[in-house]
Short mmCIF file of C-alpha atoms in Angstrom, two decimals:
data_model
loop_
_atom_site.label_atom_id
_atom_site.label_comp_id
_atom_site.label_asym_id
_atom_site.label_seq_id
_atom_site.Cartn_x
_atom_site.Cartn_y
_atom_site.Cartn_z
CA UNK A 1 61.87 117.00 80.72
CA UNK A 2 59.87 116.10 83.81
CA UNK A 3 60.51 117.45 87.27
CA UNK A 4 62.33 115.19 89.79
CA UNK A 5 62.80 115.23 93.51
CA UNK A 6 66.52 114.71 93.05
CA UNK A 7 68.95 114.68 90.14
CA UNK A 8 72.37 113.10 90.63
CA UNK A 9 75.26 113.88 88.37
CA UNK A 10 77.56 110.92 88.14
CA UNK A 11 77.00 107.24 88.71
CA UNK A 12 80.00 106.12 90.67
CA UNK A 13 79.56 104.18 93.91
CA UNK A 14 78.57 107.34 95.78
CA UNK A 15 76.15 108.58 93.13
CA UNK A 16 74.45 105.21 93.05
CA UNK A 17 74.36 105.00 96.86
CA UNK A 18 72.82 108.46 97.11
CA UNK A 19 70.25 107.56 94.47
CA UNK A 20 69.31 104.33 96.23
CA UNK A 21 68.95 106.00 99.60
CA UNK A 22 66.72 108.80 98.25
CA UNK A 23 64.63 106.28 96.28
CA UNK A 24 64.19 104.16 99.41
CA UNK A 25 62.52 107.21 100.97
CA UNK A 26 59.99 107.33 98.10
CA UNK A 27 61.53 110.11 96.04
CA UNK A 28 61.74 110.34 92.25
CA UNK A 29 65.40 110.29 91.38
CA UNK A 30 67.31 110.63 88.10
CA UNK A 31 71.01 109.76 87.73
CA UNK A 32 72.90 111.28 84.79
CA UNK A 33 76.05 109.63 83.55
CA UNK A 34 78.44 111.00 80.86
CA UNK A 35 79.73 107.60 79.80
CA UNK A 36 77.83 104.94 77.87
CA UNK A 37 77.86 102.72 80.97
CA UNK A 38 77.38 103.45 84.67
CA UNK A 39 79.88 102.92 87.47
CA UNK A 40 82.59 105.54 87.48
CA UNK A 41 85.73 103.59 88.45
CA UNK A 42 83.66 100.38 88.81
CA UNK A 43 84.21 99.22 85.23
CA UNK A 44 85.69 96.08 83.75
CA UNK A 45 86.62 94.96 80.28
CA UNK A 46 88.95 93.00 78.00
CA UNK A 47 91.58 95.66 77.77
CA UNK A 48 94.45 93.40 76.63
CA UNK A 49 93.25 90.25 74.85
CA UNK A 50 89.84 88.62 74.36
CA UNK A 51 88.79 86.58 77.39
CA UNK A 52 90.99 88.48 79.91
CA UNK A 53 88.75 90.61 82.16
CA UNK A 54 90.46 93.56 83.79
CA UNK A 55 89.16 96.13 86.30
CA UNK A 56 89.56 99.68 85.06
CA UNK A 57 90.13 101.29 88.42
CA UNK A 58 88.86 99.71 91.64
CA UNK A 59 89.75 96.03 91.95
CA UNK A 60 89.85 94.65 95.50
CA UNK A 61 87.18 95.78 97.91
CA UNK A 62 87.62 95.41 101.69
CA UNK A 63 85.75 98.71 102.25
CA UNK A 64 82.99 97.67 99.79
CA UNK A 65 82.40 94.38 101.47
CA UNK A 66 82.50 95.85 104.97
CA UNK A 67 80.66 99.08 104.10
CA UNK A 68 78.03 99.85 106.76
CA UNK A 69 75.70 101.15 104.03
CA UNK A 70 76.19 98.46 101.39
CA UNK A 71 75.49 95.89 104.13
CA UNK A 72 71.94 97.27 104.36
CA UNK A 73 71.32 96.68 100.66
CA UNK A 74 70.07 93.38 99.13
CA UNK A 75 72.79 93.42 96.47
CA UNK A 76 73.22 89.65 96.34
CA UNK A 77 69.59 89.52 95.11
CA UNK A 78 70.78 91.53 92.14
CA UNK A 79 73.66 89.33 91.18
CA UNK A 80 76.54 90.56 93.36
CA UNK A 81 78.90 87.75 94.39
CA UNK A 82 81.97 88.40 96.51
CA UNK A 83 84.91 85.99 96.21
CA UNK A 84 87.34 85.93 99.14
CA UNK A 85 90.98 84.92 98.92
CA UNK A 86 92.81 82.85 101.44
CA UNK A 87 95.01 85.84 102.27
CA UNK A 88 94.27 89.58 102.01
CA UNK A 89 97.83 90.88 101.54
CA UNK A 90 101.15 89.36 100.71
CA UNK A 91 104.26 91.48 101.16
CA UNK A 92 107.27 89.97 99.46
CA UNK A 93 110.68 90.50 101.10
CA UNK A 94 114.17 89.65 99.95
CA UNK A 95 115.89 86.57 101.33
CA UNK A 96 112.97 85.57 103.56
CA UNK A 97 109.34 84.49 103.23
CA UNK A 98 106.73 87.14 102.44
CA UNK A 99 104.85 88.73 105.30
CA UNK A 100 101.14 87.86 105.19
CA UNK A 101 98.00 89.58 106.37
CA UNK A 102 95.62 86.72 107.20
CA UNK A 103 92.10 87.19 108.57
CA UNK A 104 93.34 85.44 111.73
CA UNK A 105 95.26 87.96 113.81
CA UNK A 106 96.89 85.07 115.66
CA UNK A 107 98.18 83.49 112.40
CA UNK A 108 99.39 86.81 111.12
CA UNK A 109 101.26 87.69 114.31
CA UNK A 110 102.73 84.21 114.69
CA UNK A 111 104.70 84.74 111.43
CA UNK A 112 106.10 88.09 112.58
CA UNK A 113 108.68 86.69 115.04
CA UNK A 114 109.49 89.15 117.76
CA UNK A 115 106.46 91.21 116.86
CA UNK A 116 103.97 88.39 117.65
CA UNK A 117 102.63 90.12 120.76
CA UNK A 118 103.22 93.65 119.41
CA UNK A 119 100.93 93.06 116.43
CA UNK A 120 98.16 91.62 118.60
CA UNK A 121 98.51 94.45 121.13
CA UNK A 122 98.28 97.00 118.33
CA UNK A 123 95.17 95.68 116.62
CA UNK A 124 93.22 93.12 118.67
CA UNK A 125 91.08 95.63 120.53
CA UNK A 126 90.04 97.39 117.32
CA UNK A 127 89.31 94.10 115.52
CA UNK A 128 87.08 93.05 118.44
CA UNK A 129 85.11 96.29 118.01
CA UNK A 130 85.56 96.44 114.24
CA UNK A 131 81.94 96.95 113.23
CA UNK A 132 81.57 99.96 115.53
CA UNK A 133 84.89 101.35 114.46
CA UNK A 134 84.04 101.19 110.79
CA UNK A 135 80.67 102.84 111.39
CA UNK A 136 82.39 105.69 113.22
CA UNK A 137 85.45 105.92 111.01
CA UNK A 138 83.55 105.86 107.67
CA UNK A 139 81.46 108.85 108.62
CA UNK A 140 81.73 112.69 108.74
CA UNK A 141 83.02 114.35 111.85
CA UNK A 142 80.32 113.96 114.49
CA UNK A 143 79.92 113.09 118.16
CA UNK A 144 80.72 109.34 118.23
CA UNK A 145 78.45 106.71 119.79
CA UNK A 146 81.58 105.01 121.08
CA UNK A 147 83.86 107.85 122.18
CA UNK A 148 86.29 105.61 124.05
CA UNK A 149 86.84 103.40 121.05
CA UNK A 150 87.32 106.31 118.67
CA UNK A 151 89.63 108.11 121.12
CA UNK A 152 91.83 105.04 121.41
CA UNK A 153 91.96 104.78 117.60
CA UNK A 154 92.69 108.47 117.31
CA UNK A 155 95.62 108.37 119.72
CA UNK A 156 97.36 105.80 117.50
CA UNK A 157 95.99 106.91 114.13
CA UNK A 158 96.64 110.64 114.24
CA UNK A 159 100.39 110.01 114.17
CA UNK A 160 102.49 109.15 111.14
CA UNK A 161 103.03 105.57 109.99
CA UNK A 162 106.73 106.18 110.66
CA UNK A 163 106.09 107.03 114.29
CA UNK A 164 103.61 104.17 114.63
CA UNK A 165 106.13 101.50 113.64
CA UNK A 166 108.85 103.08 115.76
CA UNK A 167 106.61 102.93 118.85
CA UNK A 168 104.82 99.65 118.28
CA UNK A 169 106.79 97.29 116.04
CA UNK A 170 110.34 95.95 116.16
CA UNK A 171 110.97 93.73 113.11
CA UNK A 172 111.44 94.65 109.47
CA UNK A 173 108.73 92.10 108.57
CA UNK A 174 105.99 93.69 110.62
CA UNK A 175 107.09 97.21 109.66
CA UNK A 176 107.02 96.35 105.95
CA UNK A 177 103.57 94.75 106.23
CA UNK A 178 102.22 97.88 107.89
CA UNK A 179 103.98 100.15 105.37
CA UNK A 180 102.19 98.52 102.45
CA UNK A 181 98.80 99.15 104.10
CA UNK A 182 99.75 102.75 105.01
CA UNK A 183 100.88 103.30 101.43
CA UNK A 184 97.25 103.36 100.33
CA UNK A 185 97.07 106.86 101.85
CA UNK A 186 99.11 108.25 98.91
CA UNK A 187 100.94 110.41 101.43
CA UNK A 188 104.52 110.48 102.67
CA UNK A 189 104.67 107.98 105.53
CA UNK A 190 106.12 110.76 107.71
CA UNK A 191 102.81 112.61 107.53
CA UNK A 192 100.20 112.52 110.28
CA UNK A 193 97.16 110.25 109.68
CA UNK A 194 99.06 107.76 107.60
CA UNK A 195 98.99 105.53 110.67
CA UNK A 196 95.18 105.67 110.67
CA UNK A 197 95.10 104.58 107.02
CA UNK A 198 97.47 101.69 107.64
CA UNK A 199 95.55 100.65 110.75
CA UNK A 200 92.22 100.72 108.98
CA UNK A 201 93.46 98.50 106.12
CA UNK A 202 95.00 96.04 108.62
CA UNK A 203 91.83 95.95 110.69
CA UNK A 204 89.67 95.34 107.60
CA UNK A 205 91.98 92.46 106.71
CA UNK A 206 91.45 90.89 110.11
CA UNK A 207 87.66 91.31 109.84
CA UNK A 208 87.39 89.68 106.42
CA UNK A 209 89.80 88.80 103.67
CA UNK A 210 89.92 91.45 100.96
CA UNK A 211 87.51 90.22 98.26
CA UNK A 212 87.03 90.72 94.56
CA UNK A 213 83.72 90.86 92.69
CA UNK A 214 83.03 87.75 90.61
CA UNK A 215 83.26 88.52 86.91
CA UNK A 216 84.67 92.02 87.40
CA UNK A 217 84.13 95.07 89.55
CA UNK A 218 81.53 96.38 87.13
CA UNK A 219 79.18 93.72 88.47
CA UNK A 220 79.04 95.64 91.73
CA UNK A 221 77.91 98.71 89.70
CA UNK A 222 75.35 96.56 87.91
CA UNK A 223 73.91 95.24 91.18
CA UNK A 224 73.63 98.80 92.55
CA UNK A 225 72.04 99.99 89.32
CA UNK A 226 69.48 97.19 89.18
CA UNK A 227 68.47 97.70 92.78
CA UNK A 228 68.08 101.48 92.13
CA UNK A 229 65.95 100.80 89.09
CA UNK A 230 63.80 98.32 91.06
CA UNK A 231 63.16 101.12 93.52
CA UNK A 232 61.77 103.27 90.72
CA UNK A 233 64.90 105.30 89.97
CA UNK A 234 65.86 106.41 86.45
CA UNK A 235 69.27 106.52 84.76
CA UNK A 236 70.30 108.33 81.60
CA UNK A 237 73.74 107.46 80.19
CA UNK A 238 75.74 109.31 77.52
CA UNK A 239 74.52 112.54 79.11
CA UNK A 240 77.57 114.80 79.69
CA UNK A 241 76.70 117.75 81.87
CA UNK A 242 78.68 120.84 80.88
CA UNK A 243 76.48 123.56 82.47
CA UNK A 244 73.68 123.79 84.99
CA UNK A 245 71.15 124.80 82.32
CA UNK A 246 71.23 121.27 80.89
CA UNK A 247 69.75 119.77 84.07
CA UNK A 248 66.04 119.02 84.37
CA UNK A 249 64.00 120.77 87.00
CA UNK A 250 64.49 119.23 90.47
CA UNK A 251 64.05 119.92 94.15
CA UNK A 252 67.75 119.23 94.68
CA UNK A 253 70.93 118.23 92.81
CA UNK A 254 73.65 115.94 94.12
CA UNK A 255 77.09 116.03 92.41
CA UNK A 256 79.14 112.85 92.37
CA UNK A 257 81.95 114.90 90.90
CA UNK A 258 85.21 116.50 91.83
CA UNK A 259 85.07 120.08 93.22
CA UNK A 260 86.53 121.23 89.94
CA UNK A 261 83.65 119.67 88.02
CA UNK A 262 81.13 121.21 90.41
CA UNK A 263 82.63 124.62 89.75
CA UNK A 264 82.58 124.08 86.01
CA UNK A 265 78.95 123.09 85.91
CA UNK A 266 77.39 125.18 88.66
CA UNK A 267 79.60 128.19 89.28
CA UNK A 268 76.82 130.59 88.48
CA UNK A 269 74.67 128.86 91.10
CA UNK A 270 77.22 129.25 93.89
CA UNK A 271 78.71 132.31 95.64
CA UNK A 272 82.29 133.30 94.81
CA UNK A 273 83.37 132.79 98.39
CA UNK A 274 82.50 129.08 98.17
CA UNK A 275 83.92 128.46 94.71
CA UNK A 276 87.18 130.08 95.91
CA UNK A 277 87.39 127.43 98.64
CA UNK A 278 86.72 124.70 96.11
CA UNK A 279 89.48 126.01 93.86
CA UNK A 280 91.93 125.61 96.74
CA UNK A 281 91.03 121.92 97.12
CA UNK A 282 94.09 119.72 96.72
CA UNK A 283 93.97 116.45 94.69
CA UNK A 284 97.42 114.98 95.26
CA UNK A 285 99.49 112.59 93.20
CA UNK A 286 98.18 110.50 90.33
CA UNK A 287 98.81 106.91 89.32
CA UNK A 288 100.33 104.98 86.43
CA UNK A 289 98.64 101.61 85.94
CA UNK A 290 99.40 98.50 83.98
CA UNK A 291 97.08 95.58 83.10
CA UNK A 292 98.55 92.34 81.81
CA UNK A 293 97.37 89.23 80.09
CA UNK A 294 99.67 86.54 81.45
CA UNK A 295 100.37 82.98 80.31
CA UNK A 296 100.52 81.78 83.91
CA UNK A 297 100.57 82.72 87.58
CA UNK A 298 103.10 85.36 88.68
CA UNK A 299 106.20 83.36 89.74
CA UNK A 300 106.70 84.82 93.18
CA UNK A 301 109.80 83.67 95.04
CA UNK A 302 107.42 82.86 97.86
CA UNK A 303 104.59 80.92 96.15
CA UNK A 304 102.25 81.66 99.08
CA UNK A 305 101.89 85.14 97.52
CA UNK A 306 99.59 83.57 94.91
CA UNK A 307 96.99 83.10 97.61
CA UNK A 308 96.57 86.83 98.19
CA UNK A 309 94.19 89.14 96.36
CA UNK A 310 96.64 92.02 96.86
CA UNK A 311 100.41 92.06 96.83
CA UNK A 312 102.26 95.13 98.17
CA UNK A 313 105.50 95.28 96.21
CA UNK A 314 108.14 97.63 97.53
CA UNK A 315 110.40 95.89 100.01
CA UNK A 316 111.09 97.37 103.42
CA UNK A 317 109.37 100.21 105.27
CA UNK A 318 112.29 102.48 104.45
CA UNK A 319 112.05 101.68 100.72
CA UNK A 320 108.31 102.30 100.57
CA UNK A 321 108.63 105.53 102.58
CA UNK A 322 111.34 106.72 100.18
CA UNK A 323 109.21 105.90 97.15
CA UNK A 324 106.15 107.81 98.48
CA UNK A 325 108.23 110.79 99.61
CA UNK A 326 109.84 110.99 96.15
CA UNK A 327 106.45 111.32 94.47
CA UNK A 328 105.51 114.22 96.77
CA UNK A 329 108.68 115.99 95.66
CA UNK A 330 107.32 115.88 92.10
CA UNK A 331 109.67 113.11 91.02
CA UNK A 332 109.31 109.49 89.96
CA UNK A 333 110.66 106.71 92.12
CA UNK A 334 113.17 104.41 90.47
CA UNK A 335 111.85 101.50 92.55
CA UNK A 336 108.22 102.50 93.11
CA UNK A 337 105.85 101.10 95.67
CA UNK A 338 103.25 99.01 93.83
CA UNK A 339 99.77 97.92 94.70
CA UNK A 340 99.33 94.74 92.66
CA UNK A 341 96.09 92.76 92.35
CA UNK A 342 95.79 89.24 90.99
CA UNK A 343 92.02 88.80 90.65
CA UNK A 344 92.19 85.76 88.36
CA UNK A 345 93.95 83.73 91.09
CA UNK A 346 90.71 84.00 93.05
CA UNK A 347 88.13 84.42 90.33
CA UNK A 348 88.92 82.04 87.45
CA UNK A 349 86.24 83.65 85.29
CA UNK A 350 88.71 86.53 84.71
CA UNK A 351 91.05 84.68 82.27
CA UNK A 352 91.16 81.71 79.92
CA UNK A 353 92.20 78.33 81.33
CA UNK A 354 95.84 78.26 82.56
CA UNK A 355 96.16 81.99 81.90
CA UNK A 356 95.89 84.91 84.29
CA UNK A 357 95.34 88.64 84.51
CA UNK A 358 97.62 91.03 86.38
CA UNK A 359 97.07 94.64 87.58
CA UNK A 360 99.43 97.01 89.26
CA UNK A 361 99.89 100.73 89.74
CA UNK A 362 102.34 103.08 91.30
CA UNK A 363 101.94 106.63 92.52
CA UNK A 364 103.35 109.41 90.33
CA UNK A 365 103.34 113.19 90.39
CA UNK A 366 99.99 114.72 89.45
CA UNK A 367 99.48 114.91 85.72
CA UNK A 368 102.57 112.83 84.92
CA UNK A 369 102.78 111.40 81.41
CA UNK A 370 106.04 109.48 82.01
CA UNK A 371 105.84 105.83 81.03
CA UNK A 372 106.49 103.80 84.21
CA UNK A 373 106.22 100.38 82.52
CA UNK A 374 109.84 99.41 82.91
CA UNK A 375 110.04 100.64 86.53
CA UNK A 376 106.90 98.65 87.53
CA UNK A 377 107.87 95.45 85.74
CA UNK A 378 111.45 95.58 87.05
CA UNK A 379 110.12 95.95 90.58
CA UNK A 380 107.89 92.91 90.15
CA UNK A 381 110.73 90.94 88.56
CA UNK A 382 112.77 91.63 91.70
CA UNK A 383 110.42 89.52 93.77
CA UNK A 384 109.10 87.28 90.96
CA UNK A 385 111.91 86.35 88.58
CA UNK A 386 110.56 85.30 85.19
CA UNK A 387 107.45 87.53 85.44
CA UNK A 388 108.30 89.39 82.20
CA UNK A 389 108.39 86.13 80.30
CA UNK A 390 104.72 85.52 81.03
CA UNK A 391 103.44 88.79 79.52
CA UNK A 392 101.22 88.15 76.51
CA UNK A 393 99.93 91.70 76.26
CA UNK A 394 99.76 94.82 78.38
CA UNK A 395 97.77 98.03 78.59
CA UNK A 396 99.06 101.11 80.32
CA UNK A 397 97.02 104.05 81.65
CA UNK A 398 98.69 107.29 82.64
CA UNK A 399 97.38 110.28 84.59
CA UNK A 400 96.02 112.12 81.56
CA UNK A 401 94.26 109.03 80.24
CA UNK A 402 92.57 108.50 83.59
CA UNK A 403 91.37 112.12 83.65
CA UNK A 404 90.20 111.97 80.05
CA UNK A 405 88.14 108.88 80.90
CA UNK A 406 86.76 110.37 84.11
CA UNK A 407 87.18 114.13 84.88
CA UNK A 408 86.84 113.26 88.60
CA UNK A 409 90.36 111.82 88.43
CA UNK A 410 91.95 115.24 88.13
CA UNK A 411 95.62 114.84 87.20
CA UNK A 412 95.22 111.08 87.62
CA UNK A 413 94.26 111.35 91.31
CA UNK A 414 91.84 108.43 91.88
CA UNK A 415 90.95 108.76 95.56
CA UNK A 416 89.02 112.03 95.57
CA UNK A 417 91.82 114.27 96.90
CA UNK A 418 94.50 114.55 99.54
CA UNK A 419 93.42 113.01 102.86
CA UNK A 420 95.80 114.79 105.25
CA UNK A 421 94.90 116.68 108.41
CA UNK A 422 93.79 119.73 106.43
CA UNK A 423 91.35 117.80 104.23
CA UNK A 424 90.47 114.59 106.03
CA UNK A 425 87.53 115.80 108.07
CA UNK A 426 86.60 119.03 106.31
CA UNK A 427 86.45 118.29 102.60
CA UNK A 428 85.89 119.84 100.10
CA UNK A 429 85.55 122.96 102.28
CA UNK A 430 85.32 123.77 105.99
CA UNK A 431 81.63 123.35 106.83
CA UNK A 432 79.69 121.67 109.57
CA UNK A 433 77.81 119.82 106.87
CA UNK A 434 80.48 119.11 104.21
CA UNK A 435 77.85 117.69 101.75
CA UNK A 436 75.81 120.89 101.55
CA UNK A 437 76.69 124.06 99.68
CA UNK A 438 75.51 127.66 100.11
CA UNK A 439 72.88 126.88 97.46
CA UNK A 440 70.19 125.06 99.39
CA UNK A 441 69.39 122.89 96.42
CA UNK A 442 72.96 121.76 95.58
CA UNK A 443 74.93 119.01 97.42
CA UNK A 444 78.19 117.18 96.72
CA UNK A 445 78.34 113.43 97.26
CA UNK A 446 81.67 112.36 95.77
CA UNK A 447 84.87 111.02 97.34
CA UNK A 448 85.83 114.71 97.84
CA UNK A 449 83.56 114.51 100.94
CA UNK A 450 84.01 112.43 104.09
CA UNK A 451 85.03 109.67 104.48
CA UNK A 452 86.89 110.00 101.19
CA UNK A 453 88.11 107.54 98.60
CA UNK A 454 87.08 103.90 98.22
CA UNK A 455 84.18 101.88 96.88
CA UNK A 456 81.94 101.99 99.93
CA UNK A 457 79.11 104.40 99.07
CA UNK A 458 79.35 106.17 102.44
CA UNK A 459 79.86 109.64 100.95
CA UNK A 460 76.70 109.14 98.86
CA UNK A 461 74.72 107.86 101.83
CA UNK A 462 75.66 110.81 104.05
CA UNK A 463 75.05 113.34 101.29
CA UNK A 464 71.63 111.82 100.68
CA UNK A 465 70.93 112.01 104.39
CA UNK A 466 71.85 115.71 104.32
CA UNK A 467 69.58 116.42 101.35
CA UNK A 468 66.72 114.36 102.77
CA UNK A 469 66.81 116.36 105.97
CA UNK A 470 67.40 119.86 104.54
CA UNK A 471 65.16 119.71 101.45
CA UNK A 472 62.47 117.15 102.33
CA UNK A 473 62.42 116.98 106.12
CA UNK A 474 63.01 113.22 105.96
CA UNK A 475 65.29 110.90 107.88
CA UNK A 476 67.61 108.47 106.10
CA UNK A 477 67.60 104.80 107.01
CA UNK A 478 69.66 103.84 110.04
CA UNK A 479 72.99 102.07 109.57
#
């Protein structure tokens, strides 16, 4: 086994981003992946019936498309093609048209009745400065280049989603639309910072409609892989790392893994004081996911929902808040909040002619093995009567199955860990440089580091920047 400048354990979006950045600086980099194929959650396949292409985990990618780091990479030269819907988010409501998140802030607010001006007042300033906001918000804690912008965002975002809607929105339509976006936090909507998550998803929707990757999310992984290989990087798949002694000699090691996996592999390389902190890291709830092969489009009561890449199914703000709070009590919601994606409505390569794919998940207590199929399908049927009649085949994935497939998803937690005030900025442990460890050769680059979950590669970029500076005295590329 030859010596490398850097060895990266894990080939998710952050492992690939770290490998690319270090290769761009002329270093010899090896990525090791336990599975037969690269990508982490960026995988796709015919999980139900032949010809129906489903995304295993990540599906719709506002953060990937808008990622400050991915924007610097020539991924379209390596086959990546984004497909944008007409609408980012549809939010079905009972006895009235669905609330819609359009790219146009004016069109969105115009359909919110009394909240027309409130919606614009809440988000217009941040949308106007969206590129700078994303660059600052998708980064570790540091002195911002635009302190006034970040301070304004912080004033609104540090509060709970519940307080945000009480202060800024008046109608059930607008509150529900915001609740669906805040629900991506996987936190009770009464918790601080849930407003920031909701705001960020809304702002991303006003900057660009939430896209899917043509042919399946795995094609984003393939584009990243091929660019990495073009830069001279190496990848070895089917290489499951169980202990540090398996690794080839290298100047540094970057772990695109959960803190638990880092402990398992490298505990004898790290002081007990640091591993104790990692053992206290909190992962949060898991998910239960369903993929469907469908004989037609989902029959939403409001047919405009078909135009959205993502449908937030859960009803009013109060209903969604109740669902998310229930999960944090260790219970299962009878009417769960769903994040539903309908990729084949946008990308017709995903299903045979006249047929469609469907994808939805709900949050469940960590490690849950309870089958949520009926709860999920009943919730969809509530807003799309006749949905069940279209199901040709389904595949369910529970928490344990997600973890068995990818140990990073501890207990079915897919976003890298709880992103509350205790862990949002200082994750996985309190350090000025959260990517470094007490071992000067070991770094962590997974979603357990800032800015957290999502397919954006920013954790990998910043971890690579840390390693480049500390180990090689090099500067990363500017974003």
